[in-house]
Amino acid sequence: MVQYSYFPGCNLKTNAKGFEKSAVAVSKKLNAELVEIPNWNCCGTVHTMTSDNLMKRIAPVRVLSRSRKHIEELEDSPNEVATLCSMCNSTLKIVNKEVKVDEDKLSKINYQLEEDEETYAEDMEVKHFLEILRDSVGYKNIAKKVIKELKGIKVVPYYGCMLLHPEEAKIDDEEMPSVLEYLMESLGAEVIFSPLFKFCCGSYHIVDDETIVDSQVSKILQDVRVKGANAMVVACPLCAYNLDYQQKKLIKQTGEKNPIPIFYFSQLMAIAMGEPIEINHFEDHQIDPRKLLKELKLEG
Amino acid sequence: MSYEYIKFGKEEREFREKIEEISGENVFSCYQCGKCSAGCMFSDKMDRTVNQQIHRIQMGQKEKVLAANTHWICASCLTCSVRCPRDIDVAAIMEAIREYILREEPEKIIVSELPKEVLERLPNIALVGNFRKMTG
């Protein structure tokens, strides 16, 4: 069994429990177990694009340092920290690349870490779980573990911004990504392309101006409906929240009769691999995916 | 464009230099192709498009730059930055304008005024992300 030092990030413990539990369950089945880093801290969520603010870069470096220590306790573990949340993934990756090339920045950050007897190790890499599935596990091995093909699910892969931007953090081609497509095909689902695959959902504007998010979400969903899909698959807890929660609100306002359930990619994997449905925490979703699964006889 | 549009006084120059210092980008690299604004998912909600803002910085229009809502609407999706043919990190310039303001007036959003229900319902990443972009 290959074990990965896994950084969950705050949201997988609160709003997106089903994302984490389903991902950990399938990771064990695929011989690439995600093992949580003990005493991890918040990565800072959004990467600072300022050139003169080191404070905001300390948290991600601390995560990398703790992950490096954690790896020594694991079995056959590569020097990689695995992430699920695409915002954590992008923040950790960018800072990791920055400190690798900028010795001055690194030495100043290390000076802060030394108080806690921690230091950054240069041989660490950050990998999103999707990258591990694609590059280390392989779609063929995923398909072998499928016991219940997702027949009838017509799914639009929605990448959002942070899986594909910026250059330093992208997990796939930024204009022509394919990882979610191939993953869904290997589970037996029908993949439908939407040109709005990375049309920003409005992100953190949900806090200060919901109307921005509403406008973005209704455009994305309109295209999904026009294309005849019955589900969307995402990898970011914030995209999932905006698309799910605001969709419920928009349906109430417009009387739209075609709700689109939002799945995390790991939830669809867990269903296809016959994991118990409870691990997906579908009760946390506003648009209940169990209705669609029941119609297609994929529940339980 | 009138001659008065261009301002190259000390204050304007210092503003441009500060934006360049915070962002680490050279605003004069921009040749106004407009690709950033064409691909921007929020252009329809902005007073001025992203390339117009950069042009104003080049021309020393400090007041007008700061008065627009462009940099507050920008959600840092970074589509402009990956597409810029001049390799400018356009989103970093938007961040620099936000920072320029927040370093003087640190509360674009007042956290203590958010209702408790909102704080409990919203995902942590939305809250942390928003506070990092909207407070100093």
Short mmCIF file of C-alpha atoms in Angstrom, two decimals:
data_model
loop_
_atom_site.label_atom_id
_atom_site.label_comp_id
_atom_site.label_asym_id
_atom_site.label_seq_id
_atom_site.Cartn_x
_atom_site.Cartn_y
_atom_site.Cartn_z
CA MET A 1 0.00 0.00 0.00
CA VAL A 2 1.37 3.41 -0.99
CA GLN A 3 0.49 6.03 1.58
CA TYR A 4 0.26 9.77 0.89
CA SER A 5 0.63 12.50 3.43
CA TYR A 6 -2.69 14.22 3.00
CA PHE A 7 -3.61 17.84 3.76
CA PRO A 8 -7.40 18.21 4.13
CA GLY A 9 -7.85 21.96 4.63
CA CYS A 10 -10.63 23.48 6.70
CA ASN A 11 -13.60 22.99 4.43
CA LEU A 12 -13.36 19.24 4.20
CA LYS A 13 -14.05 19.09 7.92
CA THR A 14 -17.14 21.31 7.75
CA ASN A 15 -19.12 21.89 4.53
CA ALA A 16 -17.57 19.17 2.40
CA LYS A 17 -17.34 16.14 4.67
CA GLY A 18 -18.63 13.87 1.93
CA PHE A 19 -15.76 14.96 -0.34
CA GLU A 20 -13.13 13.87 2.18
CA LYS A 21 -14.77 10.67 3.37
CA SER A 22 -15.47 9.39 -0.13
CA ALA A 23 -11.95 10.31 -1.31
CA VAL A 24 -10.28 8.55 1.62
CA ALA A 25 -12.44 5.46 1.07
CA VAL A 26 -11.63 5.18 -2.65
CA SER A 27 -7.96 5.96 -2.03
CA LYS A 28 -7.70 2.80 0.10
CA LYS A 29 -9.33 0.72 -2.63
CA LEU A 30 -6.88 2.08 -5.20
CA ASN A 31 -3.77 1.33 -3.16
CA ALA A 32 -2.96 5.03 -2.72
CA GLU A 33 -4.15 5.75 0.78
CA LEU A 34 -4.62 9.33 1.94
CA VAL A 35 -3.36 9.66 5.53
CA GLU A 36 -4.08 12.96 7.25
CA ILE A 37 -1.18 15.11 8.51
CA PRO A 38 -1.38 15.45 12.30
CA ASN A 39 -1.82 19.04 13.56
CA TRP A 40 -2.10 20.74 10.18
CA ASN A 41 -3.06 24.41 9.91
CA CYS A 42 -5.03 26.54 7.45
CA CYS A 43 -3.08 27.22 4.24
CA GLY A 44 -4.49 30.74 3.88
CA THR A 45 -7.02 29.81 1.16
CA VAL A 46 -6.08 32.43 -1.41
CA HIS A 47 -2.52 33.00 -2.48
CA THR A 48 -1.29 36.54 -2.07
CA MET A 49 -0.17 38.05 -5.34
CA THR A 50 1.73 40.84 -3.65
CA SER A 51 5.50 40.69 -3.91
CA ASP A 52 6.20 42.21 -0.51
CA ASN A 53 4.10 40.29 1.99
CA LEU A 54 5.84 37.29 3.55
CA MET A 55 3.39 36.91 6.44
CA LYS A 56 0.79 35.37 4.15
CA ARG A 57 3.31 32.81 2.91
CA ILE A 58 4.27 31.34 6.28
CA ALA A 59 1.19 29.13 6.73
CA PRO A 60 1.64 27.13 3.50
CA VAL A 61 5.35 26.62 4.20
CA ARG A 62 4.49 25.35 7.67
CA VAL A 63 2.09 22.83 6.12
CA LEU A 64 4.86 21.59 3.83
CA SER A 65 7.26 21.30 6.73
CA ARG A 66 4.81 19.27 8.85
CA SER A 67 3.96 17.08 5.90
CA ARG A 68 7.66 16.29 5.39
CA LYS A 69 7.90 15.08 8.99
CA HIS A 70 4.71 13.07 8.59
CA ILE A 71 6.06 11.23 5.55
CA GLU A 72 8.74 9.57 7.66
CA GLU A 73 6.03 7.68 9.54
CA LEU A 74 4.31 6.46 6.37
CA GLU A 75 4.71 3.39 4.20
CA ASP A 76 6.26 3.73 0.70
CA SER A 77 5.37 7.37 0.69
CA PRO A 78 6.70 9.67 -2.04
CA ASN A 79 7.83 13.16 -1.01
CA GLU A 80 4.46 14.58 -1.89
CA VAL A 81 1.69 16.22 0.03
CA ALA A 82 -1.70 15.25 -1.39
CA THR A 83 -4.57 17.76 -1.48
CA LEU A 84 -8.26 17.56 -2.33
CA CYS A 85 -9.45 21.16 -2.15
CA SER A 86 -8.41 23.00 -5.28
CA MET A 87 -7.83 26.28 -3.43
CA CYS A 88 -5.45 24.63 -0.94
CA ASN A 89 -3.78 22.88 -3.84
CA SER A 90 -3.11 26.10 -5.68
CA THR A 91 -1.93 28.03 -2.59
CA LEU A 92 0.48 25.29 -1.49
CA LYS A 93 1.84 24.74 -5.00
CA ILE A 94 2.49 28.41 -5.71
CA VAL A 95 4.28 29.05 -2.43
CA ASN A 96 6.25 25.82 -2.77
CA LYS A 97 7.55 26.99 -6.16
CA GLU A 98 8.24 30.50 -4.90
CA VAL A 99 10.42 29.43 -1.98
CA LYS A 100 12.29 26.92 -4.13
CA VAL A 101 13.62 29.69 -6.37
CA ASP A 102 13.87 32.50 -3.84
CA GLU A 103 16.42 31.74 -1.13
CA ASP A 104 15.96 35.09 0.53
CA LYS A 105 12.22 34.56 1.03
CA LEU A 106 12.82 31.03 2.28
CA SER A 107 15.43 31.99 4.84
CA LYS A 108 13.14 34.69 6.26
CA ILE A 109 10.21 32.28 6.48
CA ASN A 110 12.40 29.57 8.00
CA TYR A 111 13.49 32.06 10.64
CA GLN A 112 9.83 32.23 11.73
CA LEU A 113 9.43 28.45 11.64
CA GLU A 114 12.53 27.79 13.72
CA GLU A 115 10.71 28.98 16.83
CA ASP A 116 8.60 25.83 16.52
CA GLU A 117 11.58 23.67 15.54
CA GLU A 118 10.34 23.30 11.99
CA THR A 119 12.12 23.81 8.71
CA TYR A 120 11.03 23.61 5.12
CA ALA A 121 12.48 20.74 3.12
CA GLU A 122 13.20 21.47 -0.52
CA ASP A 123 12.38 18.00 -1.77
CA MET A 124 8.63 18.37 -1.17
CA GLU A 125 6.10 18.46 -3.99
CA VAL A 126 2.37 19.19 -3.88
CA LYS A 127 0.00 16.88 -5.74
CA HIS A 128 -3.74 17.12 -6.15
CA PHE A 129 -5.54 13.79 -5.66
CA LEU A 130 -6.68 14.00 -9.30
CA GLU A 131 -3.03 14.09 -10.39
CA ILE A 132 -2.32 11.02 -8.26
CA LEU A 133 -5.30 9.23 -9.80
CA ARG A 134 -4.17 10.13 -13.32
CA ASP A 135 -0.39 9.71 -13.04
CA SER A 136 0.20 7.15 -10.30
CA VAL A 137 -2.96 5.04 -10.18
CA GLY A 138 -4.07 5.29 -13.82
CA TYR A 139 -7.57 5.29 -15.33
CA LYS A 140 -7.30 1.59 -16.21
CA ASN A 141 -6.83 0.59 -12.59
CA ILE A 142 -9.71 2.81 -11.58
CA ALA A 143 -11.96 1.18 -14.17
CA LYS A 144 -10.99 -2.26 -12.82
CA LYS A 145 -12.37 -1.37 -9.39
CA VAL A 146 -15.73 -0.21 -10.76
CA ILE A 147 -18.48 -2.62 -9.73
CA LYS A 148 -21.44 -0.44 -10.62
CA GLU A 149 -21.09 1.52 -13.87
CA LEU A 150 -22.62 4.98 -13.70
CA LYS A 151 -24.99 4.33 -16.60
CA GLY A 152 -27.43 7.16 -17.20
CA ILE A 153 -25.39 9.86 -15.50
CA LYS A 154 -24.76 12.61 -18.03
CA VAL A 155 -22.17 14.70 -16.31
CA VAL A 156 -20.58 18.06 -17.10
CA PRO A 157 -17.05 18.35 -15.67
CA TYR A 158 -16.60 21.79 -14.13
CA TYR A 159 -13.00 22.61 -13.25
CA GLY A 160 -13.36 26.08 -11.81
CA CYS A 161 -10.39 28.45 -11.77
CA MET A 162 -7.96 27.13 -9.22
CA LEU A 163 -7.31 23.68 -10.72
CA LEU A 164 -6.14 25.29 -13.96
CA HIS A 165 -4.65 28.63 -12.91
CA PRO A 166 -2.02 29.94 -12.55
CA GLU A 167 0.77 28.34 -14.56
CA GLU A 168 2.60 27.25 -11.36
CA ALA A 169 -0.37 25.39 -9.92
CA LYS A 170 -2.27 23.92 -12.85
CA ILE A 171 -2.93 20.18 -12.81
CA ASP A 172 -3.84 19.98 -16.50
CA ASP A 173 -3.85 22.03 -19.70
CA GLU A 174 -5.44 25.36 -18.81
CA GLU A 175 -7.52 25.66 -21.96
CA MET A 176 -8.15 21.98 -22.79
CA PRO A 177 -8.24 19.99 -19.55
CA SER A 178 -9.16 16.30 -19.69
CA VAL A 179 -8.56 14.73 -16.29
CA LEU A 180 -12.17 14.87 -15.08
CA GLU A 181 -13.46 13.70 -18.48
CA TYR A 182 -11.29 10.59 -18.52
CA LEU A 183 -11.99 9.88 -14.87
CA MET A 184 -15.75 10.04 -15.41
CA GLU A 185 -15.52 7.89 -18.53
CA SER A 186 -13.59 5.27 -16.59
CA LEU A 187 -16.52 5.12 -14.16
CA GLY A 188 -18.96 4.52 -17.02
CA ALA A 189 -20.63 7.93 -16.96
CA GLU A 190 -21.48 9.87 -20.10
CA VAL A 191 -19.40 13.05 -20.29
CA ILE A 192 -20.91 16.23 -21.71
CA PHE A 193 -18.69 19.18 -22.54
CA SER A 194 -19.62 22.68 -21.48
CA PRO A 195 -17.54 25.60 -22.76
CA LEU A 196 -18.08 27.21 -19.35
CA PHE A 197 -15.89 24.54 -17.71
CA LYS A 198 -13.78 27.21 -16.02
CA PHE A 199 -16.20 30.11 -15.96
CA CYS A 200 -15.56 31.45 -12.45
CA CYS A 201 -18.46 30.75 -10.05
CA GLY A 202 -17.95 34.11 -8.28
CA SER A 203 -15.83 32.56 -5.58
CA TYR A 204 -15.59 34.49 -2.30
CA HIS A 205 -18.00 37.19 -3.49
CA ILE A 206 -20.66 35.02 -1.86
CA VAL A 207 -19.71 36.90 1.33
CA ASP A 208 -19.92 40.50 0.11
CA ASP A 209 -22.13 40.46 -3.01
CA GLU A 210 -24.33 37.45 -3.70
CA THR A 211 -25.66 38.96 -6.92
CA ILE A 212 -22.28 38.42 -8.58
CA VAL A 213 -22.38 34.73 -7.69
CA ASP A 214 -26.03 34.38 -8.75
CA SER A 215 -25.30 35.81 -12.17
CA GLN A 216 -22.30 33.52 -12.69
CA VAL A 217 -24.08 30.41 -11.40
CA SER A 218 -27.18 30.94 -13.53
CA LYS A 219 -25.03 31.27 -16.68
CA ILE A 220 -23.12 28.07 -15.89
CA LEU A 221 -26.29 26.10 -15.10
CA GLN A 222 -28.15 27.39 -18.12
CA ASP A 223 -25.51 25.90 -20.37
CA VAL A 224 -25.52 22.63 -18.43
CA ARG A 225 -29.28 22.34 -18.93
CA VAL A 226 -29.16 23.28 -22.62
CA LYS A 227 -26.62 20.52 -23.20
CA GLY A 228 -28.98 17.97 -21.64
CA ALA A 229 -26.79 16.96 -18.72
CA ASN A 230 -28.27 15.74 -15.44
CA ALA A 231 -25.30 16.26 -13.12
CA MET A 232 -22.14 18.31 -12.62
CA VAL A 233 -18.84 17.13 -11.20
CA VAL A 234 -16.50 19.50 -9.36
CA ALA A 235 -13.30 19.40 -7.30
CA CYS A 236 -13.59 22.62 -5.30
CA PRO A 237 -15.71 22.97 -2.14
CA LEU A 238 -16.39 26.64 -2.90
CA CYS A 239 -17.56 25.97 -6.48
CA ALA A 240 -19.72 23.19 -5.06
CA TYR A 241 -21.23 25.45 -2.43
CA ASN A 242 -21.96 28.29 -4.86
CA LEU A 243 -23.43 26.02 -7.53
CA ASP A 244 -25.48 24.04 -5.04
CA TYR A 245 -26.70 26.57 -2.52
CA GLN A 246 -27.29 29.45 -4.92
CA GLN A 247 -28.96 27.10 -7.39
CA LYS A 248 -31.53 26.21 -4.73
CA LYS A 249 -32.14 29.92 -4.19
CA LEU A 250 -32.43 30.62 -7.93
CA ILE A 251 -34.85 27.71 -8.40
CA LYS A 252 -37.12 29.22 -5.75
CA GLN A 253 -37.04 32.56 -7.57
CA THR A 254 -37.47 31.34 -11.14
CA GLY A 255 -39.50 28.15 -10.68
CA GLU A 256 -36.98 26.19 -12.76
CA LYS A 257 -38.01 22.51 -12.82
CA ASN A 258 -34.72 20.90 -13.69
CA PRO A 259 -32.36 20.88 -10.70
CA ILE A 260 -28.77 19.84 -11.40
CA PRO A 261 -27.14 17.95 -8.52
CA ILE A 262 -23.49 18.80 -7.86
CA PHE A 263 -21.13 15.90 -7.15
CA TYR A 264 -17.52 15.85 -6.02
CA PHE A 265 -15.55 13.56 -8.31
CA SER A 266 -14.76 11.30 -5.35
CA GLN A 267 -18.44 10.85 -4.52
CA LEU A 268 -19.12 9.47 -8.00
CA MET A 269 -16.06 7.22 -7.65
CA ALA A 270 -17.35 5.94 -4.30
CA ILE A 271 -20.75 5.15 -5.81
CA ALA A 272 -19.20 3.34 -8.77
CA MET A 273 -16.92 1.36 -6.47
CA GLY A 274 -19.79 0.25 -4.27
CA GLU A 275 -18.94 2.16 -1.11
CA PRO A 276 -21.85 2.71 1.32
CA ILE A 277 -23.83 5.77 0.25
CA GLU A 278 -23.68 7.38 3.72
CA ILE A 279 -20.01 8.31 3.35
CA ASN A 280 -21.00 10.85 0.69
CA HIS A 281 -22.98 12.98 3.17
CA PHE A 282 -25.57 13.80 0.53
CA GLU A 283 -27.76 15.26 3.30
CA ASP A 284 -25.43 18.31 3.26
CA HIS A 285 -26.35 19.07 -0.36
CA GLN A 286 -29.14 21.51 -1.12
CA ILE A 287 -30.01 19.81 -4.43
CA ASP A 288 -30.25 16.22 -3.20
CA PRO A 289 -28.32 13.91 -5.57
CA ARG A 290 -30.06 10.83 -4.11
CA LYS A 291 -33.12 11.59 -6.24
CA LEU A 292 -31.14 11.17 -9.46
CA LEU A 293 -29.31 8.12 -8.11
CA LYS A 294 -32.63 6.51 -7.18
CA GLU A 295 -34.05 7.15 -10.66
CA LEU A 296 -31.00 5.50 -12.21
CA LYS A 297 -31.00 2.67 -9.64
CA LEU A 298 -27.50 3.56 -8.47
CA GLU A 299 -28.43 4.13 -4.85
CA GLY A 300 -27.29 1.63 -2.21
CA MET B 1 -8.11 61.27 -25.80
CA SER B 2 -7.34 64.79 -24.72
CA TYR B 3 -3.95 66.05 -23.68
CA GLU B 4 -5.31 66.64 -20.13
CA TYR B 5 -5.90 62.92 -19.82
CA ILE B 6 -2.21 62.33 -19.34
CA LYS B 7 -0.85 63.21 -15.91
CA PHE B 8 2.80 62.79 -15.07
CA GLY B 9 3.13 64.65 -11.78
CA LYS B 10 5.03 63.37 -8.76
CA GLU B 11 1.93 61.93 -7.08
CA GLU B 12 0.88 60.03 -10.19
CA ARG B 13 4.37 58.68 -10.76
CA GLU B 14 4.61 57.51 -7.16
CA PHE B 15 1.23 55.79 -7.46
CA ARG B 16 2.33 53.89 -10.56
CA GLU B 17 5.63 52.95 -8.95
CA LYS B 18 3.84 51.71 -5.83
CA ILE B 19 1.49 49.54 -7.91
CA GLU B 20 4.50 48.14 -9.75
CA GLU B 21 6.33 47.51 -6.49
CA ILE B 22 3.41 45.67 -4.84
CA SER B 23 2.57 43.61 -7.91
CA GLY B 24 6.11 43.05 -9.16
CA GLU B 25 4.87 43.82 -12.70
CA ASN B 26 5.78 46.49 -15.26
CA VAL B 27 2.55 48.22 -16.30
CA PHE B 28 4.17 49.62 -19.45
CA SER B 29 4.50 46.07 -20.80
CA CYS B 30 0.78 46.29 -21.59
CA TYR B 31 0.06 47.17 -25.23
CA GLN B 32 -3.72 47.32 -24.78
CA CYS B 33 -4.72 44.28 -26.83
CA GLY B 34 -7.70 43.77 -24.53
CA LYS B 35 -7.38 39.99 -24.25
CA CYS B 36 -7.65 40.17 -20.44
CA SER B 37 -10.98 41.99 -20.60
CA ALA B 38 -12.28 39.84 -23.46
CA GLY B 39 -11.80 36.70 -21.39
CA CYS B 40 -12.80 38.22 -18.06
CA MET B 41 -15.95 36.58 -16.71
CA PHE B 42 -16.80 39.69 -14.72
CA SER B 43 -16.28 42.41 -17.39
CA ASP B 44 -20.04 43.01 -17.57
CA LYS B 45 -20.10 43.96 -13.89
CA MET B 46 -17.13 46.33 -13.93
CA ASP B 47 -17.28 50.15 -14.30
CA ARG B 48 -14.15 49.97 -16.40
CA THR B 49 -12.56 46.93 -17.98
CA VAL B 50 -9.26 45.56 -16.78
CA ASN B 51 -7.20 46.86 -19.71
CA GLN B 52 -8.77 50.31 -19.28
CA GLN B 53 -7.63 50.31 -15.66
CA ILE B 54 -4.09 49.41 -16.71
CA HIS B 55 -4.16 52.17 -19.32
CA ARG B 56 -5.23 54.64 -16.65
CA ILE B 57 -2.31 53.57 -14.45
CA GLN B 58 0.04 54.12 -17.39
CA MET B 59 -1.46 57.59 -17.88
CA GLY B 60 -1.20 58.51 -14.19
CA GLN B 61 -4.95 58.69 -13.60
CA LYS B 62 -4.72 57.75 -9.94
CA GLU B 63 -8.10 59.14 -8.82
CA LYS B 64 -10.01 57.43 -11.61
CA VAL B 65 -8.25 54.12 -11.05
CA LEU B 66 -9.11 54.11 -7.36
CA ALA B 67 -12.71 55.19 -7.91
CA ALA B 68 -13.62 52.29 -10.23
CA ASN B 69 -15.06 49.05 -8.87
CA THR B 70 -12.99 46.87 -11.23
CA HIS B 71 -10.44 45.67 -8.68
CA TRP B 72 -13.15 44.84 -6.11
CA ILE B 73 -15.16 42.81 -8.64
CA CYS B 74 -12.07 40.85 -9.75
CA ALA B 75 -12.23 37.47 -7.98
CA SER B 76 -8.64 36.48 -8.82
CA CYS B 77 -9.60 33.60 -11.10
CA LEU B 78 -6.35 34.41 -12.95
CA THR B 79 -7.71 33.72 -16.44
CA CYS B 80 -6.28 37.06 -17.62
CA SER B 81 -2.86 36.28 -16.15
CA VAL B 82 -2.51 32.93 -17.93
CA ARG B 83 -3.68 34.40 -21.26
CA CYS B 84 -1.74 37.68 -21.38
CA PRO B 85 0.46 37.67 -24.51
CA ARG B 86 2.87 40.08 -22.76
CA ASP B 87 3.16 37.73 -19.79
CA ILE B 88 1.85 40.32 -17.34
CA ASP B 89 0.29 38.95 -14.17
CA VAL B 90 -2.79 41.11 -14.71
CA ALA B 91 -4.59 39.79 -11.62
CA ALA B 92 -1.58 40.79 -9.52
CA ILE B 93 -2.06 44.40 -10.71
CA MET B 94 -5.70 44.22 -9.58
CA GLU B 95 -4.48 42.84 -6.24
CA ALA B 96 -1.96 45.68 -6.02
CA ILE B 97 -4.73 48.28 -6.43
CA ARG B 98 -6.73 46.57 -3.68
CA GLU B 99 -3.68 46.45 -1.44
CA TYR B 100 -2.84 50.10 -2.17
CA ILE B 101 -6.27 51.04 -0.82
CA LEU B 102 -6.38 48.52 2.03
CA ARG B 103 -3.02 49.59 3.41
CA GLU B 104 -4.58 53.01 4.07
CA GLU B 105 -8.20 51.99 4.77
CA PRO B 106 -8.12 48.38 5.89
CA GLU B 107 -11.83 47.60 6.00
CA LYS B 108 -13.56 47.28 2.65
CA ILE B 109 -15.80 44.75 4.36
CA ILE B 110 -16.60 45.09 8.06
CA VAL B 111 -16.41 41.59 9.45
CA SER B 112 -18.18 42.36 12.73
CA GLU B 113 -21.26 43.52 10.81
CA LEU B 114 -21.82 40.20 9.04
CA PRO B 115 -24.87 38.38 10.45
CA LYS B 116 -24.14 35.29 12.57
CA GLU B 117 -26.31 33.13 10.32
CA VAL B 118 -24.13 34.05 7.32
CA LEU B 119 -20.92 33.29 9.19
CA GLU B 120 -22.20 29.88 10.24
CA ARG B 121 -23.62 28.93 6.85
CA LEU B 122 -20.84 29.97 4.50
CA PRO B 123 -17.83 27.73 3.80
CA ASN B 124 -14.63 28.65 5.62
CA ILE B 125 -12.77 29.13 2.36
CA ALA B 126 -15.28 31.77 1.23
CA LEU B 127 -14.88 33.70 4.47
CA VAL B 128 -11.10 33.44 4.75
CA GLY B 129 -10.70 34.18 1.04
CA ASN B 130 -12.95 37.22 1.22
CA PHE B 131 -11.32 38.64 4.36
CA ARG B 132 -7.88 38.22 2.80
CA LYS B 133 -8.96 40.19 -0.26
CA MET B 134 -11.15 42.80 1.40
CA THR B 135 -9.38 43.66 4.64
CA GLY B 136 -5.90 45.01 5.25
#
